[in-house]
mmCIF file of C-alpha atoms and ligand atoms in Angstrom:
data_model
loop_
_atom_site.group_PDB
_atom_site.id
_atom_site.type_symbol
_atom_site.label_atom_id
_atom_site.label_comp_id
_atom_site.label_asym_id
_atom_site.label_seq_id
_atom_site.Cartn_x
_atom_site.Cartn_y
_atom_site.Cartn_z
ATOM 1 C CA UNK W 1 154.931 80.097 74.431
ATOM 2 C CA UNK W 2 154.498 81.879 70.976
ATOM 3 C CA UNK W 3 154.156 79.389 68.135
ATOM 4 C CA UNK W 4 155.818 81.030 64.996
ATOM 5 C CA UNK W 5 154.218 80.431 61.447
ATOM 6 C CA UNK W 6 155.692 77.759 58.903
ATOM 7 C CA UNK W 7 157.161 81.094 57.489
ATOM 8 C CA UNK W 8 158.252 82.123 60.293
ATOM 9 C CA UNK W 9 160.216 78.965 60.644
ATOM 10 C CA UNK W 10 161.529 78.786 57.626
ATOM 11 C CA UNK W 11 163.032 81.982 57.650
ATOM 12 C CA UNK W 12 164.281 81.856 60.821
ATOM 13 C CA UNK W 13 165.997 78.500 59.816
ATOM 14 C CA UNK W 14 167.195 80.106 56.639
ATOM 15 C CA UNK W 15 168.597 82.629 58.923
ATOM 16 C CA UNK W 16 170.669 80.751 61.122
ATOM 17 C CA UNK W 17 171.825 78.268 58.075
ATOM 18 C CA UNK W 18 173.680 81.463 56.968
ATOM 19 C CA UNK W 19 174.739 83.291 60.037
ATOM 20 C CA UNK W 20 175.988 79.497 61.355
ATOM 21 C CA UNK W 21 177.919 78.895 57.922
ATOM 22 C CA UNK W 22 179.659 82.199 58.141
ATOM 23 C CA UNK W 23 181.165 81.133 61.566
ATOM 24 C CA UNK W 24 179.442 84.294 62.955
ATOM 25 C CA UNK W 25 176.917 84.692 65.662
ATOM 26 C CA UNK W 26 173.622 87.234 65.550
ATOM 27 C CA UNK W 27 171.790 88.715 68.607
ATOM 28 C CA UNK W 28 167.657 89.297 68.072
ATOM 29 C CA UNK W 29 166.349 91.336 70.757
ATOM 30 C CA UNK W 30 162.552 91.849 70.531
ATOM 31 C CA UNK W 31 160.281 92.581 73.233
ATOM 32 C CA UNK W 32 159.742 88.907 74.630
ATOM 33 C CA UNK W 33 163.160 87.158 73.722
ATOM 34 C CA UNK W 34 166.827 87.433 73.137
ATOM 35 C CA UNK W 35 167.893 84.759 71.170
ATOM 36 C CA UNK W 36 171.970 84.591 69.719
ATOM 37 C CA UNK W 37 172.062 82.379 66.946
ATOM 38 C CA UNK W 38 174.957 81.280 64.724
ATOM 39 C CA UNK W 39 178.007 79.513 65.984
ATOM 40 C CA UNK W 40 180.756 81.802 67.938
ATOM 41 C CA UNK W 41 184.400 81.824 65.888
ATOM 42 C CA UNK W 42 186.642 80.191 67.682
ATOM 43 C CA UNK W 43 189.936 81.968 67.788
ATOM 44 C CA UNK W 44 193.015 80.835 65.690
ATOM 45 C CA UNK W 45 195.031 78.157 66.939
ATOM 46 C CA UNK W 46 192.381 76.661 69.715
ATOM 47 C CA UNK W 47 190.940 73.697 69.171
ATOM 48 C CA UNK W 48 186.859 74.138 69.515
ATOM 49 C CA UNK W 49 187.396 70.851 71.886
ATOM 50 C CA UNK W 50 190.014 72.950 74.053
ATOM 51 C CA UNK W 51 188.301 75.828 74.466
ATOM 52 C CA UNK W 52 185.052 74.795 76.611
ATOM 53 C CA UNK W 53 184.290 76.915 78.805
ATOM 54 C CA UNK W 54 181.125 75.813 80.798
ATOM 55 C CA UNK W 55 179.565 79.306 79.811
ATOM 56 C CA UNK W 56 179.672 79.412 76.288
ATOM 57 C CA UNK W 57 176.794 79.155 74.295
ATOM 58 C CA UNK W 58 175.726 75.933 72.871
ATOM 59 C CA UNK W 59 174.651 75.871 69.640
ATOM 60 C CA UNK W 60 173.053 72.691 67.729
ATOM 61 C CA UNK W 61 175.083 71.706 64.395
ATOM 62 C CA UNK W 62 173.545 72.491 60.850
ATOM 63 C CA UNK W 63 171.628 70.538 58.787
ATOM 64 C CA UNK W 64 174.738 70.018 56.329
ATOM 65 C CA UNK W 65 177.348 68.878 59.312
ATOM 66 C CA UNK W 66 174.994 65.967 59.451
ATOM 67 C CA UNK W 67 174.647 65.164 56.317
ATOM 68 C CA UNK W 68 178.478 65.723 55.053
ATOM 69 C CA UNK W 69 179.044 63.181 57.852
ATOM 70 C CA UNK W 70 176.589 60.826 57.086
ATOM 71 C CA UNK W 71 175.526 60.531 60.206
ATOM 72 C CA UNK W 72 172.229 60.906 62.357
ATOM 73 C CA UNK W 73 174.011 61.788 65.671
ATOM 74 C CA UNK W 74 176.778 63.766 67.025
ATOM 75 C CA UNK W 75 179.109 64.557 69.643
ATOM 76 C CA UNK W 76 179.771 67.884 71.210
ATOM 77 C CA UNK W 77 181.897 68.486 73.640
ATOM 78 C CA UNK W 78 179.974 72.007 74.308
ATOM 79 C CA UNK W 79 176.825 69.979 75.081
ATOM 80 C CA UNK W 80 178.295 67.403 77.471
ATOM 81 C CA UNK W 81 179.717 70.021 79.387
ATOM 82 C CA UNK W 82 176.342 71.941 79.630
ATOM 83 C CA UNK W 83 174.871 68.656 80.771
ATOM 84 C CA UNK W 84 177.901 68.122 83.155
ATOM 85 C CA UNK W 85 177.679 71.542 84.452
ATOM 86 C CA UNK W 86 173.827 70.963 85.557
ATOM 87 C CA UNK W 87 174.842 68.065 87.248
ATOM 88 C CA UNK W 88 177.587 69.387 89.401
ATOM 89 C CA UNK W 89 174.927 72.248 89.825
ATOM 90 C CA UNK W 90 171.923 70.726 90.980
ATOM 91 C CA UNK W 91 171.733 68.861 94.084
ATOM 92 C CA UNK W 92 168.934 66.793 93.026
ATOM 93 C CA UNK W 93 171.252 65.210 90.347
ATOM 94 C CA UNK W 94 173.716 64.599 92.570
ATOM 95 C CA UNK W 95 173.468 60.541 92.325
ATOM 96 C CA UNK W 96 174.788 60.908 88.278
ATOM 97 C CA UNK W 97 177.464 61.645 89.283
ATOM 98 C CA UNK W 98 178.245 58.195 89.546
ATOM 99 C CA UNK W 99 176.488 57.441 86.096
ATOM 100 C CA UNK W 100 177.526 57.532 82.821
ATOM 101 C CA UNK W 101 175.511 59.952 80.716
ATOM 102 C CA UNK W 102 176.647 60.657 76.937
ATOM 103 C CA UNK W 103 174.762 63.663 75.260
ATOM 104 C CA UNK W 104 174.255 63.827 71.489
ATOM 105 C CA UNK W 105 172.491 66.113 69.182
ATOM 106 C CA UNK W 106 170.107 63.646 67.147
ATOM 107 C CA UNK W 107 169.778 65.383 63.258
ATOM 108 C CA UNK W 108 165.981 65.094 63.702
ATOM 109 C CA UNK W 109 163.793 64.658 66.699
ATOM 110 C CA UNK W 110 160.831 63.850 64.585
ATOM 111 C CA UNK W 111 157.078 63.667 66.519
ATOM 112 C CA UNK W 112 155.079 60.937 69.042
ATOM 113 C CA UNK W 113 151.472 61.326 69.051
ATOM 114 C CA UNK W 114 151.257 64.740 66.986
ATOM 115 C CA UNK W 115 153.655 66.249 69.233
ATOM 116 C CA UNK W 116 157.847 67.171 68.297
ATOM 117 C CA UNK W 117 160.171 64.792 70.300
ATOM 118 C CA UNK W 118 162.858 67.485 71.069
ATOM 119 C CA UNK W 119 164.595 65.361 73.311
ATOM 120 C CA UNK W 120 165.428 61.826 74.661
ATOM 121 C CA UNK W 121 166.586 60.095 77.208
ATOM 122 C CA UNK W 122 167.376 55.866 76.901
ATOM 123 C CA UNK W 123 168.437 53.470 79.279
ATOM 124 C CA UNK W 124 171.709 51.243 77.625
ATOM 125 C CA UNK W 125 170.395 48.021 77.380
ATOM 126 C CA UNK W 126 173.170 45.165 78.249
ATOM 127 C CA UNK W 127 175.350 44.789 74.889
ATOM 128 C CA UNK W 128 175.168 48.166 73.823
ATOM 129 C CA UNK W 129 176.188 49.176 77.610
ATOM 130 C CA UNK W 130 178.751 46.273 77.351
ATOM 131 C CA UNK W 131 180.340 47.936 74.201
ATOM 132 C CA UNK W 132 179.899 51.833 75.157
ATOM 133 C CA UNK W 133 180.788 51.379 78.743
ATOM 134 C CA UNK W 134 177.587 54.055 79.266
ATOM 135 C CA UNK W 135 174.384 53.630 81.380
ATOM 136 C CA UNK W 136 172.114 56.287 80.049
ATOM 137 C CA UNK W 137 172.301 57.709 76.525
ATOM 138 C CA UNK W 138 170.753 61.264 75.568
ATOM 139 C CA UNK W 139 169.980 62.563 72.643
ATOM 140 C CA UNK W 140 168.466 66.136 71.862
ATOM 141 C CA UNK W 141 166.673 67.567 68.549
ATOM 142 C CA UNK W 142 168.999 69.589 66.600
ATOM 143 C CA UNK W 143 166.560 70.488 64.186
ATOM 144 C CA UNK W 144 163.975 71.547 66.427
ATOM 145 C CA UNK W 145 166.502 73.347 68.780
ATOM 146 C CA UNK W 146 167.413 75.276 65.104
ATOM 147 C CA UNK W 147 164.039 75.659 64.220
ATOM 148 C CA UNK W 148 162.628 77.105 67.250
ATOM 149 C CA UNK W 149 165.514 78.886 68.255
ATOM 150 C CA UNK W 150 165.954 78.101 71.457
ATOM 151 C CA UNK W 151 167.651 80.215 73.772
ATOM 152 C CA UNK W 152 170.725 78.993 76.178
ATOM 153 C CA UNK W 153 167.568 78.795 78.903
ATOM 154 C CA UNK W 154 165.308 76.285 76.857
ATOM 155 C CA UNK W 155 168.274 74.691 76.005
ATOM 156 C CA UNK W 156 168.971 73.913 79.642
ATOM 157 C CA UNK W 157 165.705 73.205 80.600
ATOM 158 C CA UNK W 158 165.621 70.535 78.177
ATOM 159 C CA UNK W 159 168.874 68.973 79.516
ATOM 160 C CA UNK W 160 167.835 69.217 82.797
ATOM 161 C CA UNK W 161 164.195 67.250 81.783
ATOM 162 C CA UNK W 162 165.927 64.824 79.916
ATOM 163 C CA UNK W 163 168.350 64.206 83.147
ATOM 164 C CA UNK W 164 165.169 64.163 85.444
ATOM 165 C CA UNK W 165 164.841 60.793 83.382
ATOM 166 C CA UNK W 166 167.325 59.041 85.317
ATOM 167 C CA UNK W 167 166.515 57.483 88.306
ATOM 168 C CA UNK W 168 168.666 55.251 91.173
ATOM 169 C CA UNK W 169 167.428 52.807 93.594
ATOM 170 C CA UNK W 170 170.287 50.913 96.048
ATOM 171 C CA UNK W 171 169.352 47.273 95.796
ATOM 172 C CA UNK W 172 168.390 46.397 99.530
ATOM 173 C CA UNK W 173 170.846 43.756 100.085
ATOM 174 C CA UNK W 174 173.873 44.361 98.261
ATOM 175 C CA UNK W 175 174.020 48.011 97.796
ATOM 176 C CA UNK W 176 174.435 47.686 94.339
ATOM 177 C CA UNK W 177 173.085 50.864 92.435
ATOM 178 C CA UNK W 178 170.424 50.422 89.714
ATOM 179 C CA UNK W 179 169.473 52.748 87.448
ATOM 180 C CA UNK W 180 165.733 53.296 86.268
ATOM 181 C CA UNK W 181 164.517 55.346 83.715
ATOM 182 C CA UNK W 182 161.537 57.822 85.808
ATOM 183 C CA UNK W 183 158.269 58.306 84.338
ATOM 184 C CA UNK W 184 157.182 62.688 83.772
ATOM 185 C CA UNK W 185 155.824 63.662 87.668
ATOM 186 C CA UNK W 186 152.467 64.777 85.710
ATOM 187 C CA UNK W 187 150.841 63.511 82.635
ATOM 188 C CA UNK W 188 147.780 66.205 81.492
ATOM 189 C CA UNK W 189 145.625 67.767 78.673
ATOM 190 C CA UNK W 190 144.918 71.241 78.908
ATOM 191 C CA UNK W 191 141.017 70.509 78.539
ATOM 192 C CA UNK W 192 141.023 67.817 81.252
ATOM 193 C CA UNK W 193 141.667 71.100 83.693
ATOM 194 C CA UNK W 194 139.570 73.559 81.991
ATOM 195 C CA UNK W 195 136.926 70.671 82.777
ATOM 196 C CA UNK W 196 138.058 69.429 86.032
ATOM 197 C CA UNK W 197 140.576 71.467 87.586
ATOM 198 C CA UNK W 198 143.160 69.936 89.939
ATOM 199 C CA UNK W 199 141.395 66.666 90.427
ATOM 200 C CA UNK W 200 144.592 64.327 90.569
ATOM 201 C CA UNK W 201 147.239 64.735 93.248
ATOM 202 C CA UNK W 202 150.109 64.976 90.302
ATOM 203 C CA UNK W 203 147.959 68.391 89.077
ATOM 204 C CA UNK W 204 147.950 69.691 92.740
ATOM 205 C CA UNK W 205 151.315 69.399 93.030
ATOM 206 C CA UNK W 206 151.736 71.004 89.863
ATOM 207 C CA UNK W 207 149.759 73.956 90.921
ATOM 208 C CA UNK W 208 151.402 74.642 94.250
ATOM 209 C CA UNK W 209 154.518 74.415 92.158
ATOM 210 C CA UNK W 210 152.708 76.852 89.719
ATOM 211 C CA UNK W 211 151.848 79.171 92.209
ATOM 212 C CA UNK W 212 155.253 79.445 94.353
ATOM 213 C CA UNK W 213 157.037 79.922 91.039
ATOM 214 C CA UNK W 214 154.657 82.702 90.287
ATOM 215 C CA UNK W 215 155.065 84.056 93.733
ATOM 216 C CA UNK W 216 158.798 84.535 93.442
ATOM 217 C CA UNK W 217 158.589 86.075 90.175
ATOM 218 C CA UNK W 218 156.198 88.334 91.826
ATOM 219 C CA UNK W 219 153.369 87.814 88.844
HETATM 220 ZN ZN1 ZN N 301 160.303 63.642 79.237
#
């Protein structure tokens, strides 16, 4: 993926701080991407919680909704129903449907081990599940989905890795469902397969799923 300049960034973030705050939306077509940023006007006399349709564009909340707030996270009803939508869509996901995900856009995602967190995904532990009657809890980078301008596509993808988090085992004897949180399929540095290649079953895997992805996309 391209990595845009700190400049780069900060206009682009400058960008969408004014496009968002005039209610307005912007389209940038270049050669690789077509990113809309800016946060679609919603028409007089609907509610922005009425009027979610599955297909509109998310967008992650400004720096200043945060702050005028005071708060690190928020709700969106326009995320949750992206995140319901994949459910619903996917059969692999098909077990949360009897879970209870909330989805929040976290003010920043901040880094682990030099790299940005952009999103998370948290089992409830017992009092905090007690109180918000939720098993998993979700939060994704606003500030990094702002800063890198991620499209409706990355924005997906990074719902649908953050749901690939939850896991479900039936206990044996009572049938009870347990939930798990489910470790990445592959853990890698680029140099280890420079060096080695596909030496570990996980980076075969990867591969053949590497390879049939670039077969039907006939590259
Ligand atoms: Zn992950």
């Amino acid at each position: 993926m391209y990595e845009p300049g700190p400049a780069v960034v900060d206009a682009v973030r400058n960008l969408h701080r004014v496009v968002n705050n005039a209610g307005a939306t912007m389209r940038i077509v270049t050669a690789e991407n077509d990113v809309t940023i800016g946060q679609p006007v919603v028409p007089d006399g609907v509610s922005g919680h009425a009027s979610t349709d599955p297909r509109q564009p998310v967008f992650p909340p400004t720096e200043a909704e945060f702050e005028s707030l005071e708060t690190d996270f928020l709700e969106s009803p326009e995320l949750d129903a992206f995140k319901n939508r994949l459910i619903v869509q996917w059969p692999e996901f098909q077990s949360l449907r009897q879970c209870s995900i909330d989805i929040l856009w976290k003010a920043k995602g901040g880094a682990s081990g030099g790299k940005l967190t952009f999103g998370k995904c948290s089992k409830m532990p017992g009092l905090s599940r007690y109180y918000s009657r939720e098993d998993f809890v979700i939060w994704i980078a606003a500030d990094h989905v702002r800063n890198y301008a991620f499209d409706q596509v990355q924005l997906e993808a990074l719902i649908y890795h953050e749901l690939s988090h939850i896991g479900v085992e039936a206990d044996e004897k009572t049938g009870e469902l347990k939930w798990s949180i489910v470790a990445h399929d592959a853990t890698v540095f680029f140099n280890e397969i420079t060096r080695y290649g596909t030496w570990q079953q996980d980076l075969r895997i990867l591969r053949q799923s590497y390879e049939q992805l670039a077969l039907a996309s006939g590259q």
